[in-house]
Short mmCIF file of N, CA and C in Angstrom, two decimals:
data_model
loop_
_atom_site.label_atom_id
_atom_site.label_comp_id
_atom_site.label_asym_id
_atom_site.label_seq_id
_atom_site.Cartn_x
_atom_site.Cartn_y
_atom_site.Cartn_z
N MET W 55 0.84 -1.17 0.00
CA MET W 55 0.00 0.00 0.00
C MET W 55 0.89 1.24 0.00
N SER W 56 0.44 2.26 -0.63
CA SER W 56 1.23 3.49 -0.72
C SER W 56 0.41 4.66 -0.18
N ARG W 57 1.10 5.71 0.14
CA ARG W 57 0.40 6.90 0.62
C ARG W 57 0.84 8.09 -0.23
N LEU W 58 -0.05 9.06 -0.30
CA LEU W 58 0.21 10.26 -1.09
C LEU W 58 0.46 11.43 -0.15
N ILE W 59 1.51 12.17 -0.42
CA ILE W 59 1.76 13.37 0.36
C ILE W 59 2.00 14.53 -0.62
N LYS W 60 1.72 15.71 -0.13
CA LYS W 60 1.90 16.90 -0.96
C LYS W 60 3.39 17.16 -1.17
N PRO W 61 3.74 17.73 -2.31
CA PRO W 61 5.15 18.02 -2.56
C PRO W 61 5.78 18.94 -1.51
N ILE W 62 5.00 19.87 -0.97
CA ILE W 62 5.54 20.77 0.04
C ILE W 62 5.88 20.02 1.32
N GLU W 63 5.06 19.01 1.68
CA GLU W 63 5.35 18.20 2.87
C GLU W 63 6.61 17.38 2.65
N TYR W 64 6.73 16.80 1.45
CA TYR W 64 7.92 16.03 1.12
C TYR W 64 9.16 16.93 1.18
N ALA W 65 9.01 18.15 0.68
CA ALA W 65 10.13 19.09 0.68
C ALA W 65 10.56 19.42 2.11
N LYS W 66 9.58 19.61 3.00
CA LYS W 66 9.91 19.92 4.39
C LYS W 66 10.62 18.75 5.06
N GLU W 67 10.15 17.53 4.77
CA GLU W 67 10.78 16.35 5.36
C GLU W 67 12.21 16.18 4.87
N GLN W 68 12.46 16.56 3.62
CA GLN W 68 13.77 16.38 3.02
C GLN W 68 14.68 17.60 3.18
N ASN W 69 14.13 18.68 3.71
CA ASN W 69 14.88 19.94 3.83
C ASN W 69 15.37 20.42 2.47
N ILE W 70 14.49 20.34 1.47
CA ILE W 70 14.79 20.85 0.14
C ILE W 70 13.65 21.77 -0.28
N SER W 71 13.84 22.47 -1.35
CA SER W 71 12.81 23.40 -1.80
C SER W 71 11.70 22.67 -2.54
N ARG W 72 10.56 23.32 -2.61
CA ARG W 72 9.42 22.76 -3.33
C ARG W 72 9.76 22.60 -4.80
N GLN W 73 10.52 23.56 -5.34
CA GLN W 73 10.91 23.49 -6.74
C GLN W 73 11.80 22.28 -7.00
N ALA W 74 12.64 21.93 -6.03
CA ALA W 74 13.51 20.76 -6.18
C ALA W 74 12.67 19.49 -6.25
N VAL W 75 11.58 19.44 -5.48
CA VAL W 75 10.69 18.27 -5.52
C VAL W 75 10.06 18.15 -6.90
N TYR W 76 9.56 19.27 -7.43
CA TYR W 76 8.95 19.24 -8.76
C TYR W 76 9.97 18.86 -9.83
N ALA W 77 11.22 19.30 -9.65
CA ALA W 77 12.26 18.94 -10.61
C ALA W 77 12.53 17.44 -10.57
N LYS W 78 12.53 16.86 -9.36
CA LYS W 78 12.75 15.41 -9.23
C LYS W 78 11.59 14.64 -9.85
N ILE W 79 10.38 15.16 -9.69
CA ILE W 79 9.21 14.51 -10.30
C ILE W 79 9.34 14.56 -11.81
N LYS W 80 9.73 15.70 -12.33
CA LYS W 80 9.86 15.88 -13.78
C LYS W 80 10.94 14.97 -14.35
N LYS W 81 12.04 14.78 -13.61
CA LYS W 81 13.13 13.92 -14.08
C LYS W 81 12.82 12.44 -13.89
N GLY W 82 11.76 12.14 -13.15
CA GLY W 82 11.40 10.75 -12.92
C GLY W 82 12.09 10.15 -11.71
N LEU W 83 12.72 10.96 -10.89
CA LEU W 83 13.39 10.47 -9.70
C LEU W 83 12.41 10.21 -8.56
N LEU W 84 11.25 10.86 -8.61
CA LEU W 84 10.20 10.65 -7.61
C LEU W 84 8.95 10.17 -8.31
N HIS W 85 8.31 9.16 -7.73
CA HIS W 85 7.06 8.67 -8.29
C HIS W 85 5.95 9.60 -7.81
N SER W 86 5.12 10.04 -8.75
CA SER W 86 4.05 10.97 -8.39
C SER W 86 2.75 10.52 -9.03
N LYS W 87 1.68 11.11 -8.52
CA LYS W 87 0.35 10.81 -9.03
C LYS W 87 -0.44 12.11 -9.04
N THR W 88 -1.25 12.30 -10.09
CA THR W 88 -2.08 13.48 -10.19
C THR W 88 -3.51 13.11 -9.82
N VAL W 89 -4.05 13.80 -8.82
CA VAL W 89 -5.42 13.56 -8.37
C VAL W 89 -6.14 14.90 -8.41
N ASP W 90 -7.23 14.95 -9.18
CA ASP W 90 -8.03 16.17 -9.33
C ASP W 90 -7.16 17.37 -9.73
N GLY W 91 -6.20 17.13 -10.60
CA GLY W 91 -5.35 18.20 -11.09
C GLY W 91 -4.24 18.61 -10.15
N LYS W 92 -4.11 17.93 -9.02
CA LYS W 92 -3.06 18.24 -8.06
C LYS W 92 -2.05 17.10 -8.04
N ILE W 93 -0.78 17.46 -7.92
CA ILE W 93 0.29 16.47 -7.93
C ILE W 93 0.62 16.07 -6.50
N TYR W 94 0.77 14.76 -6.29
CA TYR W 94 1.15 14.21 -5.00
C TYR W 94 2.34 13.29 -5.19
N VAL W 95 3.21 13.23 -4.19
CA VAL W 95 4.34 12.31 -4.20
C VAL W 95 3.85 10.99 -3.61
N VAL W 96 4.18 9.88 -4.28
CA VAL W 96 3.74 8.56 -3.83
C VAL W 96 4.86 7.94 -3.02
N LEU W 97 4.54 7.57 -1.77
CA LEU W 97 5.49 6.86 -0.91
C LEU W 97 4.90 5.50 -0.58
N ASN W 98 5.71 4.45 -0.71
CA ASN W 98 5.25 3.11 -0.35
C ASN W 98 5.14 3.02 1.16
N GLU W 99 4.28 2.10 1.64
CA GLU W 99 3.99 1.99 3.07
C GLU W 99 5.25 1.77 3.90
N GLY W 100 6.08 0.84 3.55
CA GLY W 100 7.28 0.55 4.33
C GLY W 100 8.42 1.50 4.02
N GLU W 101 8.26 2.26 3.00
CA GLU W 101 9.34 3.15 2.56
C GLU W 101 9.26 4.48 3.29
N THR W 102 10.36 4.88 3.81
CA THR W 102 10.44 6.21 4.40
C THR W 102 11.22 7.07 3.42
N PRO W 103 10.89 8.30 3.36
CA PRO W 103 11.62 9.15 2.42
C PRO W 103 13.10 9.19 2.78
N PRO W 104 13.96 9.11 1.80
CA PRO W 104 15.39 9.15 2.11
C PRO W 104 15.76 10.48 2.74
N THR W 105 16.58 10.38 3.76
CA THR W 105 16.99 11.60 4.43
C THR W 105 18.28 12.10 3.81
N PRO W 106 18.42 13.38 3.70
CA PRO W 106 19.65 13.90 3.10
C PRO W 106 20.84 13.61 3.99
N LYS W 107 21.98 13.40 3.38
CA LYS W 107 23.19 13.11 4.14
C LYS W 107 23.69 14.41 4.76
N PRO W 108 24.07 14.36 6.03
CA PRO W 108 24.57 15.58 6.65
C PRO W 108 25.90 15.97 6.00
N ASN W 109 26.11 17.24 5.91
CA ASN W 109 27.33 17.75 5.30
C ASN W 109 28.45 17.66 6.32
N THR W 110 29.36 16.70 6.12
CA THR W 110 30.45 16.50 7.07
C THR W 110 31.78 16.87 6.45
N SER W 111 31.76 17.76 5.49
CA SER W 111 33.01 18.13 4.84
C SER W 111 33.83 19.01 5.78
N SER W 112 35.14 18.88 5.66
CA SER W 112 36.03 19.68 6.48
C SER W 112 36.16 21.07 5.88
N PRO W 113 36.59 22.03 6.64
CA PRO W 113 36.74 23.38 6.10
C PRO W 113 37.70 23.36 4.91
N ALA W 114 37.39 24.17 3.96
CA ALA W 114 38.20 24.22 2.74
C ALA W 114 39.61 24.72 3.05
N PRO W 115 40.62 24.08 2.48
CA PRO W 115 41.99 24.51 2.77
C PRO W 115 42.34 25.85 2.13
N HIS W 116 41.55 26.28 1.18
CA HIS W 116 41.85 27.53 0.48
C HIS W 116 41.07 28.72 1.04
N MET W 117 40.70 28.62 2.30
CA MET W 117 39.94 29.72 2.92
C MET W 117 40.79 30.99 2.90
N VAL W 118 40.11 32.08 2.60
CA VAL W 118 40.80 33.36 2.53
C VAL W 118 41.07 33.85 3.95
N ASP W 119 42.27 34.35 4.14
CA ASP W 119 42.63 34.88 5.44
C ASP W 119 41.74 36.09 5.75
N ALA W 120 41.27 36.18 6.97
CA ALA W 120 40.34 37.24 7.36
C ALA W 120 40.97 38.62 7.19
N GLN W 121 42.25 38.74 7.48
CA GLN W 121 42.91 40.04 7.35
C GLN W 121 42.95 40.50 5.89
N ASP W 122 43.22 39.55 4.97
CA ASP W 122 43.23 39.89 3.55
C ASP W 122 41.84 40.32 3.09
N LEU W 123 40.85 39.63 3.59
CA LEU W 123 39.47 39.96 3.24
C LEU W 123 39.10 41.36 3.74
N LEU W 124 39.47 41.66 4.97
CA LEU W 124 39.19 42.99 5.52
C LEU W 124 39.94 44.08 4.76
N ALA W 125 41.18 43.80 4.38
CA ALA W 125 41.96 44.79 3.63
C ALA W 125 41.32 45.07 2.28
N SER W 126 40.87 44.03 1.61
CA SER W 126 40.24 44.24 0.30
C SER W 126 38.91 44.97 0.45
N LYS W 127 38.19 44.68 1.54
CA LYS W 127 36.94 45.38 1.81
C LYS W 127 37.19 46.86 2.04
N ASP W 128 38.21 47.18 2.83
CA ASP W 128 38.55 48.58 3.09
C ASP W 128 38.96 49.30 1.81
N GLU W 129 39.70 48.60 0.96
CA GLU W 129 40.11 49.20 -0.32
C GLU W 129 38.90 49.48 -1.19
N THR W 130 37.97 48.53 -1.22
CA THR W 130 36.74 48.72 -2.01
C THR W 130 35.95 49.91 -1.48
N ILE W 131 35.85 50.03 -0.18
CA ILE W 131 35.12 51.14 0.43
C ILE W 131 35.76 52.47 0.06
N SER W 132 37.09 52.54 0.11
CA SER W 132 37.76 53.81 -0.23
C SER W 132 37.56 54.16 -1.70
N VAL W 133 37.59 53.15 -2.59
CA VAL W 133 37.35 53.41 -4.01
C VAL W 133 35.93 53.91 -4.22
N LEU W 134 34.97 53.30 -3.54
CA LEU W 134 33.58 53.72 -3.67
C LEU W 134 33.37 55.14 -3.12
N LYS W 135 34.03 55.47 -2.03
CA LYS W 135 33.91 56.83 -1.48
C LYS W 135 34.46 57.85 -2.46
N GLU W 136 35.59 57.52 -3.09
CA GLU W 136 36.18 58.42 -4.09
C GLU W 136 35.25 58.58 -5.29
N SER W 137 34.60 57.48 -5.69
CA SER W 137 33.64 57.54 -6.80
C SER W 137 32.46 58.44 -6.44
N ILE W 138 31.98 58.34 -5.21
CA ILE W 138 30.87 59.18 -4.76
C ILE W 138 31.28 60.65 -4.81
N LYS W 139 32.50 60.94 -4.36
CA LYS W 139 33.00 62.32 -4.38
C LYS W 139 33.04 62.85 -5.81
N ASP W 140 33.57 62.05 -6.74
CA ASP W 140 33.63 62.47 -8.15
C ASP W 140 32.24 62.67 -8.73
N LEU W 141 31.32 61.78 -8.40
CA LEU W 141 29.95 61.91 -8.91
C LEU W 141 29.26 63.16 -8.38
N LYS W 142 29.52 63.50 -7.12
CA LYS W 142 28.93 64.71 -6.56
C LYS W 142 29.47 65.95 -7.27
N GLU W 143 30.78 65.95 -7.56
CA GLU W 143 31.37 67.09 -8.27
C GLU W 143 30.77 67.21 -9.67
N THR W 144 30.64 66.09 -10.35
CA THR W 144 30.05 66.09 -11.69
C THR W 144 28.61 66.57 -11.65
N ASN W 145 27.87 66.14 -10.64
CA ASN W 145 26.48 66.55 -10.48
C ASN W 145 26.39 68.06 -10.27
N THR W 146 27.29 68.61 -9.47
CA THR W 146 27.30 70.05 -9.23
C THR W 146 27.58 70.82 -10.52
N GLU W 147 28.54 70.32 -11.32
CA GLU W 147 28.85 70.97 -12.59
C GLU W 147 27.64 70.93 -13.54
N ILE W 148 26.98 69.79 -13.60
CA ILE W 148 25.81 69.65 -14.47
C ILE W 148 24.70 70.60 -14.02
N ASN W 149 24.47 70.68 -12.72
CA ASN W 149 23.43 71.58 -12.20
C ASN W 149 23.74 73.03 -12.53
N THR W 150 25.01 73.42 -12.39
CA THR W 150 25.42 74.79 -12.71
C THR W 150 25.19 75.08 -14.18
N THR W 151 25.57 74.15 -15.04
CA THR W 151 25.38 74.33 -16.48
C THR W 151 23.89 74.45 -16.82
N LEU W 152 23.08 73.59 -16.23
CA LEU W 152 21.64 73.63 -16.50
C LEU W 152 21.02 74.94 -16.04
N ARG W 153 21.44 75.44 -14.89
CA ARG W 153 20.91 76.72 -14.41
C ARG W 153 21.26 77.84 -15.39
N GLY W 154 22.49 77.82 -15.91
CA GLY W 154 22.90 78.82 -16.89
C GLY W 154 22.07 78.73 -18.16
N GLU W 155 21.81 77.51 -18.62
CA GLU W 155 21.00 77.31 -19.83
C GLU W 155 19.57 77.81 -19.60
N ILE W 156 19.04 77.56 -18.43
CA ILE W 156 17.68 78.01 -18.11
C ILE W 156 17.62 79.54 -18.14
N GLU W 157 18.64 80.19 -17.58
CA GLU W 157 18.67 81.65 -17.59
C GLU W 157 18.73 82.19 -19.02
N LEU W 158 19.54 81.54 -19.88
CA LEU W 158 19.61 81.96 -21.28
C LEU W 158 18.26 81.80 -21.97
N LEU W 159 17.58 80.70 -21.71
CA LEU W 159 16.26 80.48 -22.30
C LEU W 159 15.26 81.52 -21.83
N LYS W 160 15.35 81.89 -20.56
CA LYS W 160 14.45 82.93 -20.04
C LYS W 160 14.69 84.26 -20.76
N GLN W 161 15.97 84.58 -20.97
CA GLN W 161 16.30 85.83 -21.66
C GLN W 161 15.80 85.81 -23.10
N VAL W 162 16.00 84.68 -23.79
CA VAL W 162 15.53 84.57 -25.18
C VAL W 162 14.02 84.68 -25.22
N PHE W 163 13.34 84.04 -24.31
CA PHE W 163 11.88 84.10 -24.27
C PHE W 163 11.41 85.53 -24.03
N ALA W 164 12.10 86.23 -23.13
CA ALA W 164 11.73 87.63 -22.85
C ALA W 164 11.94 88.51 -24.08
N GLU W 165 13.04 88.30 -24.81
CA GLU W 165 13.29 89.08 -26.02
C GLU W 165 12.25 88.78 -27.09
N LEU W 166 11.91 87.50 -27.26
CA LEU W 166 10.89 87.14 -28.24
C LEU W 166 9.54 87.74 -27.88
N ARG W 167 9.26 87.79 -26.62
CA ARG W 167 7.99 88.35 -26.16
C ARG W 167 7.92 89.84 -26.48
N THR W 168 9.04 90.54 -26.25
CA THR W 168 9.04 91.98 -26.55
C THR W 168 8.95 92.24 -28.04
N LEU W 169 9.51 91.36 -28.85
CA LEU W 169 9.47 91.54 -30.30
C LEU W 169 8.08 91.29 -30.88
N TYR W 170 7.40 90.31 -30.38
CA TYR W 170 6.14 89.88 -30.99
C TYR W 170 4.89 90.34 -30.24
N VAL W 171 5.03 91.04 -29.18
CA VAL W 171 3.85 91.49 -28.44
C VAL W 171 3.61 92.94 -28.64
#
């Protein structure tokens, strides 16, 4: 005899995502059944869902030294601060130029108004 469980329940039991369950069903790794348009995972009565193997790997030997990581982070921060400073200066220049252009347009508009009115 077999039992039907929802893919989300199977995912919780296996500590995997719901999408991973649907991918396994699609690949044929999990037996499934569709009832009233809903998909269920089929588990045999004596069968328990396989449990994932615990990750017992040792720390990677190529771990980055914390000091090197902090130094690179500080360097990145200083580069970003310099970029912000340059962008602010550029923004100020653009604003100044735009204000000047607006003043010129106002003057031209005033001259045109006096000519045609």
